[in-house]
Amino acid sequence: MTRIDVSLPVASQPSVDVLSDQATRAESLGYDRVWMPETWGRDVVTLLTTLAERTDTVGIGASIMPVYSRSPALIGQTAATLQEVSDGRFRLGLGPSGPIVIENWHGASFDRPLRRTRETIEIVKRVLSDETVTYDGEQFELSGFRLRCESPDPRPSIDAAGMGPKAVELAGRFADGWHAIMLTPQGVESRLDDLRRGAELADRDPAELRTTLSLTCCATEDEHRARALVKQHLAFYIGGMGTFYRDTIAQQGYDTAANEIYERWNADDREGAMDAIPEALVEQLAVAGTPEQARDQLERFTAIDGVDALSVSFPRAAEPNDIDTTLAALAP
């Protein structure tokens, strides 16, 4: 049975209290886990600590914590602490993010993202294993680091984000799970082959890995508003976040649309970029419509063989009422 998680839009909501209320609402509705991303705005660690204190049973997770903005040792310390304050409910999602975020906003070089992700995962696992960490890698060299506090038991699971074949293979080889984003059902199925290949390269059982698909969702009584919010969200990512999302969409059979969205967005034609999104692409990447329509649409994604959890996420411009309606409509 596919689990239903939720990913809250930490940067765009009015306050931490609103986000906390949304998380407790998700807990009461039976969602399995509340994920929080880290992009720009509020940091994910403070928010997850707040949620750990204000919730009781729902899982919490970072999706995704960038591997360039913190050292691997600090990420390990943070994971240990969040596992402690949440009484074992924490799951760590890691990924490289992209050059716009890392180079333009953090001022760091977006160098060898897959290698950095791999080494970060390896180091974090060692930090959390109650051993003295000696590590000689291509990106990091560590000597003599060990948690002074007791290491968490159980160790929090570590997921890796990825859309390309090598990134997903890396998740299969080194992480405990994979976070998928901006993939159609067919795209997910294709990448699951990469995940299995990675697991086999590491002599691991692919069935032990958890696959989570992040799915943009908006359920409101105003169907046109729901679809417009989703289209604005997709246009922003395809057109405004570099070329990787554009190329990922193009590789899934929407080459003409992806390039037109990108070109219009970068010509400051935001409405044109939204108009260039085919209805078929919305249906393949998102859930959008009335609550009844949204529930029906969700079934298309729960039916994907190999996906263990769907993470209900929200358009960038979604307001608290939109989020509340969507949470209620898509609750497990």
Short mmCIF file of C-alpha atoms in Angstrom, two decimals:
data_model
loop_
_atom_site.label_atom_id
_atom_site.label_comp_id
_atom_site.label_asym_id
_atom_site.label_seq_id
_atom_site.Cartn_x
_atom_site.Cartn_y
_atom_site.Cartn_z
CA MET A 1 0.00 0.00 0.00
CA THR A 2 1.37 3.40 -0.99
CA ARG A 3 1.92 5.71 1.96
CA ILE A 4 0.86 9.34 1.72
CA ASP A 5 3.29 11.97 3.01
CA VAL A 6 3.13 15.74 2.79
CA SER A 7 5.82 18.29 1.91
CA LEU A 8 5.14 21.75 3.30
CA PRO A 9 6.19 24.94 1.47
CA VAL A 10 8.37 26.41 4.20
CA ALA A 11 9.42 29.62 2.47
CA SER A 12 6.07 30.94 1.32
CA GLN A 13 3.80 30.52 4.36
CA PRO A 14 3.03 33.45 6.67
CA SER A 15 4.71 32.14 9.82
CA VAL A 16 6.27 29.20 11.61
CA ASP A 17 3.05 28.84 13.59
CA VAL A 18 1.07 28.41 10.36
CA LEU A 19 3.48 25.71 9.20
CA SER A 20 3.23 24.02 12.59
CA ASP A 21 -0.57 24.08 12.39
CA GLN A 22 -0.38 22.53 8.91
CA ALA A 23 1.88 19.77 10.22
CA THR A 24 -0.38 18.96 13.16
CA ARG A 25 -3.33 19.00 10.77
CA ALA A 26 -1.51 16.48 8.56
CA GLU A 27 -0.83 14.32 11.61
CA SER A 28 -4.49 14.34 12.60
CA LEU A 29 -5.50 13.41 9.04
CA GLY A 30 -3.26 10.35 9.04
CA TYR A 31 -0.38 11.43 6.80
CA ASP A 32 2.66 9.23 7.31
CA ARG A 33 5.40 11.88 7.28
CA VAL A 34 5.83 15.64 7.05
CA TRP A 35 8.73 16.67 4.85
CA MET A 36 10.27 20.12 4.79
CA PRO A 37 12.53 21.38 2.01
CA GLU A 38 15.30 23.93 2.32
CA THR A 39 15.47 26.45 -0.49
CA TRP A 40 15.43 30.07 0.56
CA GLY A 41 13.68 31.63 3.49
CA ARG A 42 13.36 29.60 6.69
CA ASP A 43 16.00 26.97 7.43
CA VAL A 44 14.85 23.38 7.64
CA VAL A 45 16.60 22.44 10.89
CA THR A 46 14.85 25.00 13.09
CA LEU A 47 11.50 24.13 11.53
CA LEU A 48 11.93 20.38 11.97
CA THR A 49 12.97 20.89 15.59
CA THR A 50 9.78 22.91 16.12
CA LEU A 51 7.68 20.20 14.49
CA ALA A 52 9.35 17.49 16.55
CA GLU A 53 8.20 19.30 19.68
CA ARG A 54 4.67 20.08 18.46
CA THR A 55 3.74 16.70 16.95
CA ASP A 56 3.56 13.26 18.52
CA THR A 57 3.42 10.43 15.99
CA VAL A 58 3.89 11.68 12.44
CA GLY A 59 7.29 11.15 10.87
CA ILE A 60 9.36 14.23 10.02
CA GLY A 61 11.98 14.61 7.32
CA ALA A 62 14.28 16.97 5.44
CA SER A 63 13.54 16.94 1.74
CA ILE A 64 15.92 18.04 0.59
CA MET A 65 18.87 19.31 2.65
CA PRO A 66 21.55 20.55 0.20
CA VAL A 67 24.96 18.95 0.54
CA TYR A 68 26.83 22.17 -0.29
CA SER A 69 25.52 24.43 2.48
CA ARG A 70 26.72 22.33 5.45
CA SER A 71 29.68 20.06 6.06
CA PRO A 72 29.01 16.30 6.19
CA ALA A 73 30.05 16.19 9.86
CA LEU A 74 27.58 18.95 10.72
CA ILE A 75 24.83 17.19 8.77
CA GLY A 76 25.56 14.06 10.80
CA GLN A 77 25.37 16.00 14.07
CA THR A 78 22.11 17.59 12.95
CA ALA A 79 20.58 14.24 11.98
CA ALA A 80 21.54 12.77 15.35
CA THR A 81 19.97 15.69 17.18
CA LEU A 82 16.75 15.65 15.15
CA GLN A 83 16.42 11.91 15.68
CA GLU A 84 16.78 12.50 19.43
CA VAL A 85 14.29 15.35 19.76
CA SER A 86 11.72 13.54 17.58
CA ASP A 87 12.01 10.25 19.49
CA GLY A 88 13.16 8.38 16.39
CA ARG A 89 10.78 9.90 13.84
CA PHE A 90 13.37 11.65 11.63
CA ARG A 91 14.41 10.77 8.08
CA LEU A 92 17.18 12.67 6.28
CA GLY A 93 16.91 13.59 2.61
CA LEU A 94 20.06 14.84 0.88
CA GLY A 95 20.75 16.20 -2.58
CA PRO A 96 22.97 18.64 -4.45
CA SER A 97 20.23 21.16 -5.36
CA GLY A 98 21.36 23.10 -8.45
CA PRO A 99 23.87 25.73 -9.60
CA ILE A 100 21.42 28.65 -9.32
CA VAL A 101 20.89 27.92 -5.63
CA ILE A 102 24.42 26.85 -4.74
CA GLU A 103 26.49 29.28 -6.79
CA ASN A 104 24.23 32.33 -6.94
CA TRP A 105 22.80 32.18 -3.42
CA HIS A 106 25.37 30.29 -1.34
CA GLY A 107 28.44 31.52 -3.22
CA ALA A 108 29.88 28.00 -3.47
CA SER A 109 31.10 26.13 -6.53
CA PHE A 110 28.65 23.54 -7.84
CA ASP A 111 31.47 21.07 -8.39
CA ARG A 112 30.96 17.34 -9.01
CA PRO A 113 27.50 17.14 -7.42
CA LEU A 114 27.14 13.36 -7.60
CA ARG A 115 30.53 12.75 -5.99
CA ARG A 116 29.80 15.26 -3.26
CA THR A 117 26.42 13.64 -2.56
CA ARG A 118 27.97 10.18 -2.37
CA GLU A 119 30.74 11.24 0.00
CA THR A 120 28.33 13.19 2.18
CA ILE A 121 26.09 10.13 2.56
CA GLU A 122 29.07 7.91 3.38
CA ILE A 123 30.41 10.34 5.99
CA VAL A 124 27.02 10.97 7.60
CA LYS A 125 26.46 7.23 7.98
CA ARG A 126 29.82 6.90 9.72
CA VAL A 127 29.14 9.86 12.00
CA LEU A 128 25.85 8.24 13.04
CA SER A 129 27.42 4.82 13.62
CA ASP A 130 29.25 5.68 16.86
CA GLU A 131 32.69 5.30 15.31
CA THR A 132 35.65 7.64 14.95
CA VAL A 133 35.47 8.93 11.40
CA THR A 134 38.52 8.73 9.20
CA TYR A 135 37.68 9.43 5.59
CA ASP A 136 39.89 10.01 2.57
CA GLY A 137 37.74 11.03 -0.37
CA GLU A 138 37.97 13.17 -3.46
CA GLN A 139 35.86 15.95 -1.93
CA PHE A 140 36.43 15.51 1.81
CA GLU A 141 39.18 14.35 4.17
CA LEU A 142 38.25 13.78 7.81
CA SER A 143 40.31 12.53 10.72
CA GLY A 144 39.37 11.91 14.32
CA PHE A 145 35.75 13.12 14.35
CA ARG A 146 33.38 11.32 16.69
CA LEU A 147 30.06 12.25 18.24
CA ARG A 148 30.57 13.15 21.88
CA CYS A 149 26.94 12.38 22.61
CA GLU A 150 25.40 8.95 22.24
CA SER A 151 24.65 8.04 18.64
CA PRO A 152 20.97 7.62 17.78
CA ASP A 153 19.37 4.18 17.86
CA PRO A 154 17.94 3.52 15.39
CA ARG A 155 20.08 5.46 12.95
CA PRO A 156 17.90 7.78 10.88
CA SER A 157 17.49 6.58 7.31
CA ILE A 158 19.09 8.65 4.58
CA ASP A 159 17.44 9.29 1.21
CA ALA A 160 19.02 10.83 -1.87
CA ALA A 161 17.22 13.03 -4.37
CA GLY A 162 17.73 12.58 -8.07
CA MET A 163 16.16 12.82 -11.50
CA GLY A 164 18.91 11.66 -13.84
CA PRO A 165 19.96 8.02 -14.26
CA LYS A 166 23.32 8.34 -12.50
CA ALA A 167 21.83 10.26 -9.58
CA VAL A 168 19.17 7.59 -9.07
CA GLU A 169 21.73 4.81 -9.41
CA LEU A 170 23.74 6.57 -6.69
CA ALA A 171 20.69 6.49 -4.41
CA GLY A 172 20.42 2.76 -4.98
CA ARG A 173 24.09 2.17 -4.17
CA PHE A 174 24.61 4.39 -1.14
CA ALA A 175 21.34 5.68 0.35
CA ASP A 176 18.36 4.07 2.07
CA GLY A 177 15.86 5.53 -0.37
CA TRP A 178 15.23 7.76 -3.36
CA HIS A 179 13.29 11.00 -3.67
CA ALA A 180 11.83 11.57 -7.13
CA ILE A 181 10.57 14.93 -8.37
CA MET A 182 9.20 16.28 -11.65
CA LEU A 183 8.79 12.84 -13.18
CA THR A 184 5.84 11.38 -15.04
CA PRO A 185 4.64 7.88 -14.10
CA GLN A 186 6.54 6.49 -17.06
CA GLY A 187 9.61 8.52 -16.07
CA VAL A 188 9.48 7.11 -12.56
CA GLU A 189 9.23 3.56 -13.85
CA SER A 190 12.26 4.12 -16.06
CA ARG A 191 14.31 5.51 -13.18
CA LEU A 192 13.33 2.61 -10.93
CA ASP A 193 15.46 0.45 -13.21
CA ASP A 194 18.40 2.76 -12.40
CA LEU A 195 17.63 2.45 -8.67
CA ARG A 196 17.62 -1.33 -8.89
CA ARG A 197 20.87 -1.32 -10.86
CA GLY A 198 22.52 0.80 -8.17
CA ALA A 199 21.34 -1.56 -5.44
CA GLU A 200 22.65 -4.56 -7.35
CA LEU A 201 26.06 -2.89 -7.82
CA ALA A 202 26.28 -2.61 -4.04
CA ASP A 203 24.93 -6.15 -3.51
CA ARG A 204 21.84 -4.75 -1.78
CA ASP A 205 18.20 -5.79 -1.92
CA PRO A 206 16.26 -3.16 -3.93
CA ALA A 207 13.12 -4.03 -1.96
CA GLU A 208 14.71 -2.53 1.16
CA LEU A 209 14.94 0.92 -0.46
CA ARG A 210 12.08 3.41 -0.03
CA THR A 211 11.01 5.38 -3.10
CA THR A 212 9.17 8.65 -2.46
CA LEU A 213 7.60 10.61 -5.30
CA SER A 214 7.03 14.29 -4.63
CA LEU A 215 3.81 15.31 -6.36
CA THR A 216 2.57 18.88 -6.81
CA CYS A 217 -1.07 18.94 -5.72
CA CYS A 218 -3.82 21.53 -5.48
CA ALA A 219 -7.44 20.69 -4.68
CA THR A 220 -9.90 23.59 -4.47
CA GLU A 221 -13.56 24.05 -5.32
CA ASP A 222 -12.35 26.39 -8.07
CA GLU A 223 -10.90 23.96 -10.59
CA HIS A 224 -9.45 26.71 -12.79
CA ARG A 225 -7.59 28.28 -9.86
CA ALA A 226 -6.12 24.92 -8.90
CA ARG A 227 -4.81 24.29 -12.40
CA ALA A 228 -3.50 27.85 -12.75
CA LEU A 229 -1.52 27.54 -9.51
CA VAL A 230 -0.01 24.26 -10.66
CA LYS A 231 0.87 25.66 -14.09
CA GLN A 232 2.56 28.68 -12.53
CA HIS A 233 4.59 26.31 -10.34
CA LEU A 234 5.64 24.11 -13.25
CA ALA A 235 6.52 27.11 -15.42
CA PHE A 236 8.75 28.52 -12.68
CA TYR A 237 10.75 25.32 -12.33
CA ILE A 238 10.98 24.48 -16.02
CA GLY A 239 11.70 28.04 -17.06
CA GLY A 240 13.31 29.72 -14.10
CA MET A 241 15.54 27.21 -12.30
CA GLY A 242 18.25 26.68 -14.88
CA THR A 243 18.19 24.02 -17.56
CA PHE A 244 18.01 20.78 -15.58
CA TYR A 245 14.25 20.69 -15.05
CA ARG A 246 13.71 21.75 -18.65
CA ASP A 247 15.95 18.96 -19.90
CA THR A 248 14.30 16.39 -17.61
CA ILE A 249 10.86 17.26 -18.99
CA ALA A 250 12.17 17.22 -22.56
CA GLN A 251 13.63 13.74 -22.06
CA GLN A 252 10.22 12.47 -20.97
CA GLY A 253 8.61 13.24 -24.34
CA TYR A 254 7.81 16.95 -23.98
CA ASP A 255 10.78 18.47 -25.80
CA THR A 256 8.85 21.14 -27.75
CA ALA A 257 6.80 22.24 -24.76
CA ALA A 258 9.79 22.29 -22.38
CA ASN A 259 11.83 24.51 -24.68
CA GLU A 260 8.93 26.88 -25.33
CA ILE A 261 8.21 27.22 -21.61
CA TYR A 262 11.88 27.91 -20.94
CA GLU A 263 12.21 30.48 -23.73
CA ARG A 264 9.04 32.36 -22.81
CA TRP A 265 9.88 32.45 -19.11
CA ASN A 266 13.35 33.81 -19.78
CA ALA A 267 11.86 36.43 -22.11
CA ASP A 268 9.80 37.62 -19.10
CA ASP A 269 6.62 36.26 -20.69
CA ARG A 270 5.28 34.53 -17.60
CA GLU A 271 1.73 34.15 -18.90
CA GLY A 272 3.04 32.77 -22.17
CA ALA A 273 5.15 30.23 -20.30
CA MET A 274 2.09 29.04 -18.41
CA ASP A 275 0.04 28.89 -21.62
CA ALA A 276 2.76 26.73 -23.20
CA ILE A 277 2.23 23.95 -20.64
CA PRO A 278 0.10 21.23 -22.26
CA GLU A 279 -2.82 19.90 -20.25
CA ALA A 280 -1.39 16.43 -20.76
CA LEU A 281 1.82 17.48 -18.98
CA VAL A 282 -0.15 18.79 -15.99
CA GLU A 283 -1.92 15.43 -15.76
CA GLN A 284 1.40 13.57 -15.91
CA LEU A 285 3.19 15.67 -13.31
CA ALA A 286 0.56 16.89 -10.88
CA VAL A 287 -2.85 16.63 -9.26
CA ALA A 288 -5.06 19.66 -9.85
CA GLY A 289 -8.80 20.25 -9.71
CA THR A 290 -11.73 19.99 -7.35
CA PRO A 291 -11.32 17.75 -4.28
CA GLU A 292 -13.23 14.94 -6.01
CA GLN A 293 -11.17 15.29 -9.20
CA ALA A 294 -7.94 15.41 -7.19
CA ARG A 295 -8.74 12.19 -5.34
CA ASP A 296 -9.41 10.45 -8.64
CA GLN A 297 -6.20 11.80 -10.16
CA LEU A 298 -4.12 10.67 -7.19
CA GLU A 299 -4.96 7.06 -7.97
CA ARG A 300 -2.92 7.26 -11.17
CA PHE A 301 0.20 7.84 -9.07
CA THR A 302 -0.57 5.41 -6.23
CA ALA A 303 -0.77 2.73 -8.91
CA ILE A 304 2.90 3.14 -9.93
CA ASP A 305 4.59 -0.15 -9.06
CA GLY A 306 7.69 0.47 -6.96
CA VAL A 307 6.66 3.79 -5.41
CA ASP A 308 6.39 3.37 -1.63
CA ALA A 309 5.21 6.88 -0.74
CA LEU A 310 3.65 9.87 -2.45
CA SER A 311 4.55 13.20 -0.93
CA VAL A 312 1.74 15.71 -1.44
CA SER A 313 3.44 19.03 -2.14
CA PHE A 314 1.96 22.37 -3.08
CA PRO A 315 2.34 25.05 -5.76
CA ARG A 316 4.63 27.94 -4.89
CA ALA A 317 1.75 30.43 -4.74
CA ALA A 318 -0.64 28.24 -2.74
CA GLU A 319 -2.22 30.06 0.17
CA PRO A 320 -3.03 28.50 3.57
CA ASN A 321 -6.65 27.85 2.55
CA ASP A 322 -5.48 26.03 -0.60
CA ILE A 323 -3.15 23.88 1.47
CA ASP A 324 -5.83 23.06 4.05
CA THR A 325 -8.35 22.06 1.36
CA THR A 326 -5.77 19.92 -0.41
CA LEU A 327 -4.66 18.23 2.83
CA ALA A 328 -8.26 17.29 3.58
CA ALA A 329 -9.01 16.11 0.04
CA LEU A 330 -5.98 13.83 -0.30
CA ALA A 331 -5.73 12.54 3.26
CA PRO A 332 -5.04 8.78 3.53
#
